[in-house]
XYZ file of C-alpha atoms in Angstrom:
775
model
C 263.549 55.515 -97.384
C 263.138 58.240 -100.024
C 264.960 57.674 -103.269
C 266.239 61.275 -103.395
C 266.798 63.858 -100.684
C 266.838 67.358 -102.142
C 269.063 69.495 -99.929
C 268.024 73.103 -100.484
C 269.992 75.761 -98.559
C 267.926 78.922 -98.209
C 269.280 82.446 -97.880
C 267.808 85.670 -99.296
C 265.893 84.003 -102.114
C 262.320 84.838 -101.122
C 261.453 85.840 -104.677
C 262.524 82.490 -106.132
C 262.058 79.946 -103.336
C 258.436 79.068 -104.097
C 259.264 78.246 -107.702
C 262.142 76.028 -106.580
C 260.036 74.080 -104.074
C 257.065 73.797 -106.425
C 259.304 72.396 -109.159
C 260.320 69.523 -106.862
C 256.996 68.764 -105.219
C 255.028 68.852 -108.494
C 257.174 66.134 -110.108
C 255.381 62.827 -110.864
C 257.836 60.968 -108.590
C 256.616 60.930 -104.987
C 259.376 59.127 -103.052
C 261.472 62.216 -102.491
C 262.097 64.503 -99.536
C 263.125 68.157 -99.359
C 265.521 69.170 -96.608
C 265.236 72.954 -96.561
C 268.042 74.544 -94.547
C 267.171 78.057 -93.391
C 270.633 79.607 -93.164
C 269.386 82.369 -90.859
C 267.833 84.142 -93.852
C 266.844 87.739 -92.959
C 263.871 87.862 -95.337
C 260.656 85.811 -95.521
C 262.309 82.537 -96.546
C 261.740 80.968 -93.123
C 258.007 81.671 -93.336
C 257.823 80.228 -96.843
C 259.472 76.912 -96.038
C 257.411 76.598 -92.852
C 254.291 77.122 -94.964
C 255.358 74.354 -97.369
C 256.277 71.985 -94.529
C 252.853 72.510 -92.948
C 251.033 71.324 -96.057
C 253.444 68.679 -97.440
C 255.078 66.124 -95.141
C 257.850 65.579 -97.683
C 259.330 68.951 -96.680
C 261.522 69.066 -93.573
C 262.959 72.290 -92.219
C 266.335 72.750 -90.547
C 266.619 76.205 -89.000
C 270.056 77.607 -88.170
C 270.585 80.250 -85.504
C 273.433 81.892 -87.405
C 274.453 82.264 -91.012
C 277.034 79.615 -91.893
C 277.267 79.991 -95.672
C 276.265 77.761 -98.548
C 278.860 75.014 -98.078
C 278.224 74.383 -94.379
C 274.448 74.658 -94.893
C 274.735 71.874 -97.474
C 276.731 69.771 -95.019
C 274.047 70.235 -92.373
C 271.376 69.288 -94.900
C 273.374 66.207 -95.864
C 273.523 65.141 -92.219
C 269.734 65.498 -91.959
C 268.973 63.710 -95.243
C 267.582 60.169 -95.241
C 267.361 59.442 -98.977
C 269.383 56.927 -100.928
C 270.673 59.769 -103.096
C 271.287 63.443 -102.367
C 270.681 66.283 -104.811
C 272.031 69.676 -103.762
C 269.687 72.117 -105.492
C 270.222 75.858 -105.183
C 267.101 77.616 -103.957
C 267.060 80.189 -106.761
C 267.104 77.481 -109.449
C 264.305 75.066 -110.321
C 263.825 71.628 -111.826
C 262.604 71.174 -115.378
C 259.042 69.909 -115.457
C 258.768 66.125 -115.630
C 262.504 65.438 -115.447
C 262.432 63.304 -112.314
C 261.059 60.046 -113.790
C 264.091 59.795 -116.074
C 266.413 60.490 -113.142
C 264.692 57.928 -110.917
C 264.733 55.292 -113.647
C 268.480 55.740 -114.229
C 269.284 55.628 -110.519
C 267.282 52.451 -109.979
C 268.541 50.688 -113.094
C 272.267 51.597 -113.068
C 272.838 52.353 -109.333
C 275.637 54.882 -109.954
C 277.560 56.629 -107.219
C 277.266 59.873 -109.190
C 274.660 60.735 -111.806
C 275.549 63.785 -113.939
C 272.529 65.555 -115.469
C 272.189 68.339 -118.000
C 271.014 71.899 -117.349
C 270.125 75.061 -119.168
C 270.873 78.665 -118.287
C 267.604 80.542 -117.823
C 267.794 84.281 -118.445
C 265.405 86.804 -116.973
C 264.329 87.958 -120.426
C 262.993 84.482 -121.181
C 265.890 83.098 -123.209
C 267.639 79.829 -122.413
C 271.065 78.480 -123.286
C 271.634 74.741 -123.240
C 274.325 73.282 -121.044
C 275.699 71.142 -123.880
C 276.280 68.043 -121.768
C 276.026 65.720 -124.755
C 278.724 67.620 -126.637
C 281.108 67.202 -123.679
C 280.322 63.644 -122.610
C 277.522 61.598 -124.235
C 274.725 59.861 -122.371
C 276.177 56.697 -120.861
C 272.997 54.606 -120.980
C 273.371 51.356 -119.046
C 277.102 51.834 -118.561
C 278.763 53.149 -115.391
C 282.352 54.371 -115.640
C 285.234 55.928 -113.716
C 286.777 59.288 -114.458
C 289.905 57.725 -115.970
C 287.715 55.879 -118.475
C 286.047 59.095 -119.615
C 288.202 62.071 -118.555
C 285.906 64.417 -120.494
C 283.438 64.261 -117.574
C 285.841 66.613 -115.766
C 284.945 69.290 -118.324
C 281.319 69.319 -117.191
C 280.392 72.469 -115.289
C 281.861 72.088 -111.793
C 278.678 72.664 -109.775
C 277.039 70.496 -107.146
C 273.497 70.894 -108.486
C 274.114 69.007 -111.753
C 275.136 65.861 -109.850
C 272.910 63.403 -107.962
C 275.195 61.611 -105.497
C 274.768 58.417 -103.510
C 274.507 59.428 -99.841
C 276.351 56.337 -98.545
C 279.182 57.013 -101.028
C 279.545 60.574 -99.653
C 279.568 59.371 -96.062
C 282.071 56.572 -96.689
C 284.351 58.875 -98.694
C 284.200 61.647 -96.112
C 283.462 64.186 -98.807
C 282.103 67.494 -97.510
C 281.812 71.094 -98.645
C 284.515 73.510 -97.555
C 283.632 77.049 -96.400
C 283.866 80.106 -98.600
C 282.741 81.154 -102.037
C 283.292 78.720 -104.949
C 282.762 75.760 -102.617
C 281.458 73.699 -105.571
C 284.996 73.407 -106.963
C 286.479 71.525 -104.010
C 283.415 69.265 -103.843
C 282.670 68.395 -107.470
C 286.149 67.393 -108.615
C 286.895 65.190 -105.564
C 283.488 63.517 -105.982
C 284.192 62.695 -109.631
C 287.752 61.570 -108.906
C 286.628 59.285 -106.065
C 283.637 57.700 -107.815
C 283.988 54.275 -109.411
C 280.503 54.344 -110.943
C 279.515 57.506 -112.809
C 276.485 57.789 -115.091
C 275.613 60.599 -117.497
C 271.960 61.401 -118.238
C 271.545 63.702 -121.211
C 268.276 65.193 -119.962
C 267.883 68.854 -118.996
C 266.957 68.699 -115.319
C 267.994 72.043 -113.811
C 267.080 75.555 -114.836
C 270.148 77.540 -113.782
C 268.793 81.015 -113.118
C 270.964 83.855 -114.379
C 270.098 86.466 -111.788
C 270.428 90.186 -112.428
C 270.949 90.989 -108.750
C 271.868 89.231 -105.541
C 273.931 86.400 -107.053
C 277.510 85.873 -105.870
C 278.682 85.663 -109.479
C 277.407 89.198 -110.033
C 278.735 90.699 -106.795
C 281.875 92.803 -106.653
C 283.706 91.655 -103.570
C 287.171 90.695 -102.393
C 285.748 87.311 -101.444
C 286.225 86.198 -105.030
C 289.821 85.506 -103.943
C 288.368 82.543 -102.046
C 288.416 80.655 -105.332
C 292.145 79.924 -104.866
C 292.072 77.726 -101.727
C 289.295 75.607 -103.252
C 291.410 74.784 -106.275
C 294.386 74.196 -103.976
C 292.297 71.521 -102.199
C 291.696 69.755 -105.510
C 295.403 69.592 -106.325
C 296.287 68.588 -102.760
C 293.816 65.691 -103.047
C 295.414 64.565 -106.299
C 298.891 64.824 -104.798
C 297.765 62.617 -101.916
C 296.687 59.905 -104.365
C 300.194 59.618 -105.847
C 300.680 58.883 -109.576
C 297.180 57.426 -109.843
C 295.807 60.647 -111.311
C 298.875 61.990 -113.137
C 297.200 61.583 -116.509
C 294.321 63.804 -115.372
C 296.427 66.704 -114.083
C 296.719 68.529 -117.442
C 292.952 68.556 -117.934
C 292.212 69.743 -114.389
C 294.982 72.345 -114.654
C 293.403 73.730 -117.843
C 290.007 73.886 -116.099
C 291.556 75.769 -113.188
C 293.136 78.437 -115.387
C 289.921 78.713 -117.411
C 287.963 79.285 -114.204
C 290.424 81.882 -112.891
C 290.256 83.828 -116.151
C 286.449 83.743 -116.118
C 286.471 85.451 -112.717
C 289.226 87.874 -113.683
C 287.554 88.892 -116.931
C 284.121 89.484 -115.406
C 283.802 93.144 -114.432
C 280.829 92.317 -112.205
C 283.002 90.271 -109.842
C 286.283 92.112 -109.358
C 286.631 95.864 -108.977
C 289.473 97.397 -111.033
C 291.780 97.900 -108.058
C 291.698 94.159 -107.269
C 292.379 92.779 -110.729
C 296.158 93.088 -110.712
C 296.449 91.298 -107.364
C 294.112 88.581 -108.620
C 296.201 88.214 -111.794
C 299.313 87.788 -109.648
C 297.632 84.951 -107.751
C 296.711 83.306 -111.065
C 300.325 83.517 -112.213
C 301.513 81.983 -108.927
C 299.122 79.043 -109.241
C 300.025 78.605 -112.911
C 303.669 78.157 -112.014
C 302.950 76.078 -108.906
C 300.622 73.516 -110.467
C 301.816 73.420 -114.112
C 302.069 69.703 -115.022
C 305.634 68.553 -115.776
C 304.617 67.504 -119.246
C 302.630 70.649 -119.950
C 298.956 70.749 -120.954
C 296.773 71.338 -123.976
C 296.630 75.103 -124.261
C 293.447 76.412 -125.962
C 293.639 78.252 -129.245
C 292.660 81.771 -130.244
C 292.185 84.592 -127.726
C 291.865 82.139 -124.837
C 295.248 80.666 -125.693
C 296.734 84.178 -125.813
C 295.425 84.817 -122.299
C 297.104 81.618 -121.088
C 300.423 82.739 -122.605
C 300.136 86.138 -120.937
C 299.538 84.441 -117.592
C 302.506 82.102 -118.153
C 304.752 85.108 -118.838
C 303.292 87.293 -116.044
C 302.394 90.022 -118.563
C 299.787 91.979 -116.599
C 299.868 95.150 -118.726
C 299.371 93.228 -121.949
C 296.533 91.239 -120.397
C 294.859 94.432 -119.133
C 295.167 96.012 -122.586
C 293.662 92.932 -124.235
C 290.768 92.949 -121.776
C 290.122 96.665 -122.327
C 290.131 96.240 -126.107
C 287.677 93.366 -125.862
C 285.256 95.334 -123.694
C 285.468 98.429 -125.913
C 284.657 96.267 -128.910
C 281.713 94.787 -127.024
C 280.332 98.225 -126.200
C 280.641 99.293 -129.816
C 278.788 96.191 -130.970
C 276.000 96.702 -128.417
C 275.665 100.358 -129.387
C 275.406 99.435 -133.042
C 272.719 96.849 -132.332
C 270.653 99.412 -130.447
C 271.235 102.395 -132.702
C 270.911 101.044 -136.224
C 267.288 99.858 -135.914
C 266.350 103.185 -134.346
C 267.468 105.062 -137.449
C 264.631 103.511 -139.407
C 261.953 104.372 -136.875
C 260.147 107.652 -136.445
C 260.380 109.565 -133.210
C 257.515 108.254 -131.032
C 254.823 110.811 -130.275
C 253.657 111.692 -126.812
C 250.013 111.876 -127.793
C 249.357 115.097 -125.856
C 249.783 118.749 -126.714
C 252.495 120.363 -124.554
C 251.714 123.256 -122.234
C 254.950 125.280 -122.344
C 254.262 127.229 -119.136
C 256.966 129.907 -118.840
C 256.174 130.729 -115.228
C 257.573 127.472 -113.847
C 255.739 124.411 -112.727
C 254.109 125.448 -109.467
C 250.578 126.210 -110.613
C 247.788 125.636 -108.100
C 244.923 123.683 -109.552
C 241.891 125.902 -110.065
C 238.298 124.764 -110.170
C 238.560 124.619 -113.949
C 241.524 124.297 -116.343
C 243.207 127.636 -117.195
C 243.618 128.833 -120.749
C 246.823 127.842 -122.554
C 249.875 130.096 -122.075
C 251.290 132.090 -124.969
C 253.529 129.334 -126.331
C 250.536 127.034 -126.569
C 248.495 129.504 -128.581
C 250.426 128.616 -131.695
C 248.494 126.848 -134.433
C 248.110 123.122 -133.957
C 250.478 121.042 -136.116
C 249.163 120.775 -139.630
C 250.646 117.366 -140.232
C 252.510 114.554 -138.547
C 255.926 115.910 -139.538
C 255.280 119.197 -137.756
C 254.068 117.377 -134.671
C 257.146 115.154 -134.623
C 259.388 118.185 -135.034
C 257.735 119.872 -132.076
C 258.079 116.800 -129.925
C 261.709 116.494 -130.979
C 262.346 120.058 -129.827
C 260.741 119.305 -126.483
C 262.919 116.242 -126.052
C 265.973 118.363 -126.878
C 264.801 120.855 -124.267
C 264.521 118.008 -121.752
C 268.105 116.920 -122.404
C 269.286 120.493 -122.049
C 267.533 120.698 -118.673
C 269.279 117.494 -117.630
C 272.537 119.478 -117.653
C 271.230 121.811 -114.989
C 271.514 120.952 -111.283
C 268.824 118.946 -109.558
C 266.339 120.998 -107.601
C 267.013 119.846 -104.009
C 263.475 120.758 -102.918
C 261.381 119.322 -105.768
C 259.449 116.042 -105.736
C 257.472 114.969 -108.813
C 254.409 112.755 -108.363
C 252.361 110.748 -110.854
C 249.819 107.930 -110.899
C 248.261 105.615 -113.486
C 250.032 107.018 -116.548
C 249.230 110.627 -115.640
C 245.513 110.001 -115.205
C 245.269 112.147 -112.094
C 245.684 112.428 -108.342
C 245.338 108.948 -106.811
C 246.653 105.865 -105.072
C 249.876 105.556 -103.086
C 251.574 108.622 -104.592
C 248.664 110.810 -103.444
C 248.890 109.459 -99.886
C 252.665 109.989 -99.828
C 252.257 113.515 -101.237
C 249.798 114.458 -98.522
C 251.976 113.074 -95.737
C 255.071 114.746 -97.217
C 253.309 118.122 -97.100
C 252.820 117.517 -93.391
C 256.184 116.026 -92.418
C 258.556 117.558 -94.995
C 257.031 120.911 -95.995
C 260.422 122.109 -97.231
C 259.998 119.744 -100.211
C 257.711 121.067 -102.957
C 255.450 118.422 -104.423
C 254.281 118.745 -108.051
C 251.932 116.429 -109.941
C 252.077 115.313 -113.575
C 248.643 115.094 -115.187
C 247.222 114.752 -118.672
C 245.605 117.882 -120.034
C 242.171 116.258 -120.132
C 242.484 115.275 -116.456
C 243.530 118.623 -114.983
C 240.029 119.289 -113.666
C 240.202 116.100 -111.560
C 242.994 117.493 -109.373
C 242.030 118.720 -105.905
C 242.153 122.523 -105.635
C 245.547 123.857 -104.639
C 247.627 120.921 -105.855
C 250.562 122.170 -107.990
C 250.819 120.425 -111.346
C 252.422 120.281 -114.772
C 250.673 119.074 -117.922
C 252.262 115.975 -119.444
C 254.203 116.715 -122.614
C 254.819 120.436 -122.049
C 257.966 122.403 -121.350
C 257.193 122.660 -117.656
C 256.721 118.904 -117.557
C 260.088 118.182 -119.124
C 261.760 120.769 -116.897
C 260.298 119.171 -113.762
C 261.105 115.691 -115.017
C 264.728 116.662 -115.601
C 265.348 118.489 -112.356
C 263.238 116.789 -109.673
C 265.232 115.171 -106.874
C 262.418 112.691 -106.181
C 260.152 110.968 -108.690
C 257.264 109.037 -107.165
C 254.952 106.927 -109.322
C 252.716 103.864 -109.035
C 253.673 102.803 -112.576
C 256.857 103.397 -114.566
C 257.778 106.749 -116.015
C 258.182 106.733 -119.831
C 261.184 105.039 -121.407
C 262.821 108.321 -122.387
C 263.192 109.398 -118.748
C 266.843 109.541 -117.691
C 267.815 108.408 -114.195
C 270.102 111.165 -112.945
C 272.789 110.603 -110.314
C 271.375 111.807 -107.033
C 267.730 111.592 -108.107
C 265.581 109.151 -106.137
C 262.934 107.093 -107.943
C 260.198 105.572 -105.782
C 258.000 102.842 -107.272
C 254.911 102.509 -105.079
C 253.073 99.912 -107.221
C 249.284 99.913 -107.174
C 248.238 96.578 -105.763
C 249.151 93.234 -104.262
C 249.409 90.832 -107.198
C 247.002 88.002 -107.837
C 247.893 87.715 -111.531
C 251.525 87.294 -112.608
C 253.398 90.476 -113.387
C 256.652 91.730 -114.870
C 259.095 89.179 -116.207
C 256.881 86.325 -115.040
C 254.439 87.262 -117.803
C 256.860 85.825 -120.360
C 255.391 82.417 -119.579
C 251.888 83.646 -120.476
C 252.249 85.297 -123.889
C 248.517 85.910 -124.408
C 248.451 88.167 -121.392
C 251.724 89.887 -122.295
C 251.042 90.884 -125.888
C 252.970 94.002 -126.859
C 255.173 94.084 -123.747
C 258.902 94.696 -124.170
C 260.674 92.861 -121.397
C 264.042 94.375 -122.281
C 262.407 97.791 -121.935
C 260.887 96.734 -118.630
C 264.325 95.843 -117.293
C 265.662 99.261 -118.255
C 262.741 100.913 -116.461
C 263.069 98.982 -113.232
C 266.794 99.710 -113.139
C 265.789 103.312 -112.402
C 264.060 102.353 -109.161
C 265.707 103.204 -105.866
C 262.796 102.072 -103.705
C 259.951 99.612 -104.161
C 257.048 100.037 -101.728
C 255.236 96.820 -100.832
C 252.203 96.117 -98.674
C 253.220 92.682 -97.370
C 255.917 90.035 -97.584
C 253.989 88.194 -100.308
C 254.232 91.232 -102.601
C 257.915 91.609 -101.778
C 258.548 88.010 -102.799
C 256.677 88.339 -106.084
C 258.212 91.700 -107.028
C 261.774 90.497 -106.397
C 261.270 87.783 -108.998
C 259.096 89.753 -111.419
C 261.188 92.942 -111.200
C 264.804 91.903 -110.476
C 267.024 94.936 -109.881
C 269.132 96.587 -107.179
C 266.404 98.706 -105.559
C 265.615 98.670 -101.832
C 262.272 97.265 -100.750
C 260.175 99.280 -98.316
C 257.846 96.650 -96.892
C 255.732 99.092 -94.900
C 252.097 98.630 -95.962
C 250.300 100.606 -98.647
C 250.015 104.360 -98.048
C 246.693 104.514 -99.902
C 245.166 102.241 -97.259
C 245.970 104.607 -94.378
C 242.653 106.312 -94.903
C 240.738 103.041 -94.776
C 242.359 102.128 -91.463
C 241.871 105.512 -89.806
C 238.365 106.323 -91.058
C 235.840 106.326 -88.246
C 232.056 105.824 -88.315
C 231.439 109.536 -88.897
C 233.556 109.574 -92.065
C 231.922 106.381 -93.335
C 228.489 107.883 -92.758
C 229.499 111.095 -94.558
C 230.805 109.161 -97.559
C 227.633 107.120 -97.834
C 225.544 110.275 -97.571
C 227.489 111.937 -100.410
C 226.874 108.860 -102.545
C 223.156 108.923 -101.766
C 223.242 105.706 -99.754
C 220.846 105.330 -96.884
C 221.949 104.128 -93.426
C 219.987 100.863 -93.687
C 220.995 99.916 -97.223
C 223.226 96.864 -97.744
C 225.811 97.935 -100.333
C 227.743 95.487 -102.512
C 230.639 96.924 -104.529
C 231.402 94.864 -107.642
C 234.967 95.536 -108.841
C 236.342 93.016 -111.385
C 239.831 93.150 -112.840
C 240.971 93.757 -116.410
C 241.704 90.823 -118.706
C 244.466 91.604 -121.196
C 243.973 88.279 -122.961
C 240.210 88.770 -123.367
C 239.443 92.276 -124.716
C 235.847 93.190 -124.081
C 235.286 90.328 -121.664
C 232.177 90.686 -119.483
C 231.582 88.139 -116.701
C 228.189 86.402 -116.722
C 226.522 88.715 -114.251
C 222.892 89.746 -113.830
C 222.489 92.798 -111.553
C 218.757 92.220 -111.168
C 219.221 88.652 -109.971
C 221.848 89.764 -107.473
C 219.562 92.497 -106.152
C 216.819 89.935 -105.629
C 219.249 87.800 -103.608
C 220.233 90.842 -101.533
C 216.660 91.697 -100.706
C 214.864 95.056 -100.641
C 217.669 96.801 -98.714
C 220.295 95.738 -101.258
C 222.272 98.289 -103.292
C 224.813 97.454 -106.010
C 227.736 99.637 -107.109
C 229.595 98.524 -110.259
C 233.124 99.793 -110.890
C 234.880 98.769 -114.087
C 238.659 98.556 -114.376
C 240.391 101.720 -115.592
C 242.199 99.783 -118.345
C 238.970 98.383 -119.739
C 238.170 100.258 -122.983
C 234.530 100.231 -121.964
C 235.271 101.879 -118.612
C 234.085 105.510 -118.692
C 236.239 108.388 -117.492
C 233.441 110.188 -115.668
C 229.998 109.641 -114.150
C 227.706 107.630 -116.383
C 223.951 107.245 -116.398
C 223.350 103.554 -117.023
C 220.052 103.023 -118.812
C 217.913 99.971 -118.321
C 219.274 99.105 -114.865
C 217.231 99.069 -111.670
C 217.316 102.144 -109.474
C 219.369 100.337 -106.862
C 222.264 99.774 -109.290
C 224.850 102.537 -109.824
C 227.759 102.589 -112.285
C 230.672 104.183 -110.369
C 233.655 103.551 -112.631
C 234.230 107.267 -113.005
C 234.088 108.070 -109.299
C 237.396 109.809 -108.448
C 238.033 107.960 -105.167
C 237.934 104.184 -104.926
C 238.624 104.607 -101.199
C 235.227 106.342 -100.865
C 233.602 103.332 -102.486
C 235.398 100.910 -100.177
C 234.262 102.857 -97.129
C 230.679 102.952 -98.391
C 230.446 99.246 -99.240
C 229.332 96.544 -96.827
C 230.582 93.722 -99.082
C 233.214 93.602 -101.836
C 232.494 91.344 -104.812
C 235.535 90.829 -107.031
C 237.495 88.219 -108.977
C 241.285 88.550 -109.333
C 241.555 92.237 -108.503
C 243.989 93.603 -105.934
C 240.950 95.409 -104.501
C 240.516 92.426 -102.169
C 243.769 93.239 -100.349
C 242.887 96.892 -99.822
C 239.326 96.157 -98.791
C 240.632 93.479 -96.444
C 241.915 96.203 -94.105
C 238.265 97.046 -93.315
C 237.543 93.514 -92.072
C 234.295 93.306 -94.022
C 233.024 90.386 -96.133
C 234.736 89.741 -99.462
C 233.321 87.417 -102.117
C 235.312 86.088 -105.056
C 233.311 85.384 -108.206
C 235.656 83.717 -110.722
C 233.673 82.114 -113.551
C 236.730 81.923 -115.833
C 239.191 80.641 -113.201
C 240.582 77.760 -115.248
C 241.111 79.898 -118.344
C 242.491 82.851 -116.410
C 245.002 80.716 -114.542
C 246.101 79.053 -117.794
C 246.262 82.126 -120.038
C 247.138 84.974 -117.651
C 248.799 83.133 -114.767
C 248.275 83.680 -111.042
C 250.370 83.901 -107.893
C 247.456 83.157 -105.585
C 244.787 80.472 -105.593
C 241.694 82.570 -104.889
C 239.706 79.453 -103.995
C 242.194 77.963 -101.533
C 243.840 81.151 -100.230
C 241.160 83.789 -100.795
C 239.504 86.121 -98.271
C 236.117 84.424 -97.991
C 233.488 82.721 -100.121
C 234.795 81.900 -103.610
C 232.529 80.573 -106.379
C 232.812 79.969 -110.108
C 229.087 79.763 -110.875
C 226.574 82.634 -110.739
C 223.904 80.397 -109.184
C 226.342 79.570 -106.380
C 227.013 83.284 -105.946
C 223.319 84.030 -105.526
C 222.957 81.164 -103.061
C 225.881 82.455 -100.973
C 224.120 85.813 -100.563
C 220.710 84.262 -99.908
C 221.817 81.814 -97.207
C 224.236 84.168 -95.432
C 227.403 82.233 -96.282
C 228.984 85.518 -97.444
C 229.463 86.493 -93.796
C 229.246 83.059 -92.194
C 231.762 81.411 -89.847
C 233.800 79.764 -92.637
C 234.032 83.056 -94.528
C 235.079 84.847 -91.346
C 237.874 82.346 -90.683
C 239.147 82.651 -94.260
C 239.048 86.447 -94.001
C 241.020 86.403 -90.758
C 243.721 84.183 -92.271
C 243.836 86.445 -95.310
C 244.157 89.595 -93.198
C 246.968 88.143 -91.099
C 248.871 87.250 -94.241
C 248.287 90.326 -96.375
C 246.994 93.236 -94.277
C 249.084 93.152 -91.085
C 251.215 96.171 -92.048
C 248.287 98.422 -92.931
C 248.029 100.263 -89.615
C 247.406 103.809 -90.842
C 251.072 104.881 -90.815
C 252.410 103.452 -94.077
C 252.721 106.849 -95.792
C 254.594 108.208 -92.794
C 257.077 105.349 -92.945
C 257.720 105.980 -96.630
C 258.160 109.738 -96.188
C 260.580 109.331 -93.293
C 262.655 106.902 -95.363
C 262.858 108.786 -98.645
C 262.712 112.487 -97.679
C 265.466 114.075 -95.606
C 264.487 116.239 -92.688
C 261.027 114.739 -92.182
C 259.963 115.877 -88.734
C 257.610 114.420 -86.126
C 253.981 115.128 -86.956
C 253.573 117.560 -84.082
C 256.470 119.720 -85.269
C 255.406 119.986 -88.910
C 253.384 123.151 -88.421
C 256.315 124.879 -86.697
C 258.641 123.988 -89.558
C 256.137 125.311 -92.070
C 255.972 128.652 -90.255
């Protein structure tokens, strides 16, 4: 029999579920089981728990055919549990590392009916706030007590997940969860009141995730009124026990009113039109359950709120609440504004264009000369430059007052580096399916010449740029637009991303500070709050992005538009690409594309092109493409001196898709290139000589050795051997590649861009009708 059964109800938590399960299974205590209850979750949660159950026999899955809610899902998990104790852990929270030995030791030594453990609130920006268990009720050590011996235990947060409960005690007592929101209330208090042996362990065991989106506590809904019947159950239970609990009524009454006022005062839970009705219900319960001898009313503002409830003074309460929130806004504004007064206006780093003619300029074969406004003398000093940039920002805010252009879509990629990636594929498909929408690209001045002829553009930092930025109805980017960009009502922001993540991203980088140097996570949260859509290539990416980028956007899990070309390219196109690159039909081409390492500037993997060519044989050809964020990566074609003729440096080649099509084998490390190249069903080799360091310092979502697309090695000699003996395309590599493709490439069918366009652009027509619409 397991010591502890973790009952984990699962519903719409795909971004957090892996962390929850890992935190249990990685504990140094083995005699546990996880009963994962799939409450008919509409996302990928069912696949995740099935994956864990397949590789760890301690995980058991209960799959429900309809959604029953958290309380009933816990009851079903309790019925399936076999452990001596049951721990109801929410699937978006996670255990503190190494906490379980202390829990197991206390359970075995004291044998309590209920063990109360400490927690901490974990915020998405990396901060934590202790639960303060010791300040409420100290660690009880070897002692077990009843609630009348230590009434302060009733002041512990009334959740199920901070209590480990004896399963036989629950069964014998008939204690179950009731339906509806706030089900913890009518479970936790009856459990504590019924238990004769309670133990308190002052060890932080649960990380209570403070979610920005998706949590019930942050959802405006009339279901928050369901809090009342749960508290009624608590008082009905006490009434059924007679005078036995009379001494505890004042304390539980105070907790009830405190809880009601928490819900009433939180603007994220109750919409304004519901607050007065909720207040009336609070008043009714105050009068109904007020103990005959009164109770200890809190002091200060909280005590004033209690007096207003007692007197049914709704208007005074509403005025007090409004004053408090106005004061809070003033304080937040002061905190943000005062530091900014001491900082200079940040520069854009590019000279503006100031095109008076508008922002629909077809790209010529070479950059045009600057318009009249740009023929002014360059700023003579920093002050003049800042003044000019300040005027442009003022112009941008003036343009924000003008109506949105209902036919303008603004596209960008890789911090305005040019025409590329998912935005380019969406732009091209939009021209076909929604020709009534004008697409315009943002590009740096030094990258204008890289645009395909005929593509309308604006130069980053100029008047036309700010005008387009202010008035576009759609903004499509594979990275974030700058912080100063304002999200206008009615404007649609589409975040396409630019890869399936191997390394940790977004808020998850807070745990790996060496790889996140210089990042502002508060700024990141403000940027992702502008997103309306997040385009993902597979369910794995969706899961990671929901945790790394928590906001209220909609996920478009449709495949990656940039991979449409890879899927649809036929032999003739592949041959043409190879011919343009000077590659012969019989040459065996290996494309080496490593990722960037933020924590190791200037890092170069131990790699000898000559040795690799020898392993490939006389028909071998090697293309080397550096990462665009690597300072050593060139912007254009480079002649590499001292390398053999069969080695070409292709970092500056404008189309990575051309290189994928030309290559027979991809050689990479932790780059998302493996997921794109996987659509071609060609051999992929992972060469990861710094795997241990990279995983420790930068963090990974994927084990490239256990879950990768083929041969994976950490030693260059092993890499050479894999090419020499044919293991690169052997049976084991083929099986790994097939598993990888099923997991990550199933949605890349050549129609991803079409799916995005039809979702985000109104009036997109069937492909065959596009020409008629254009006419």
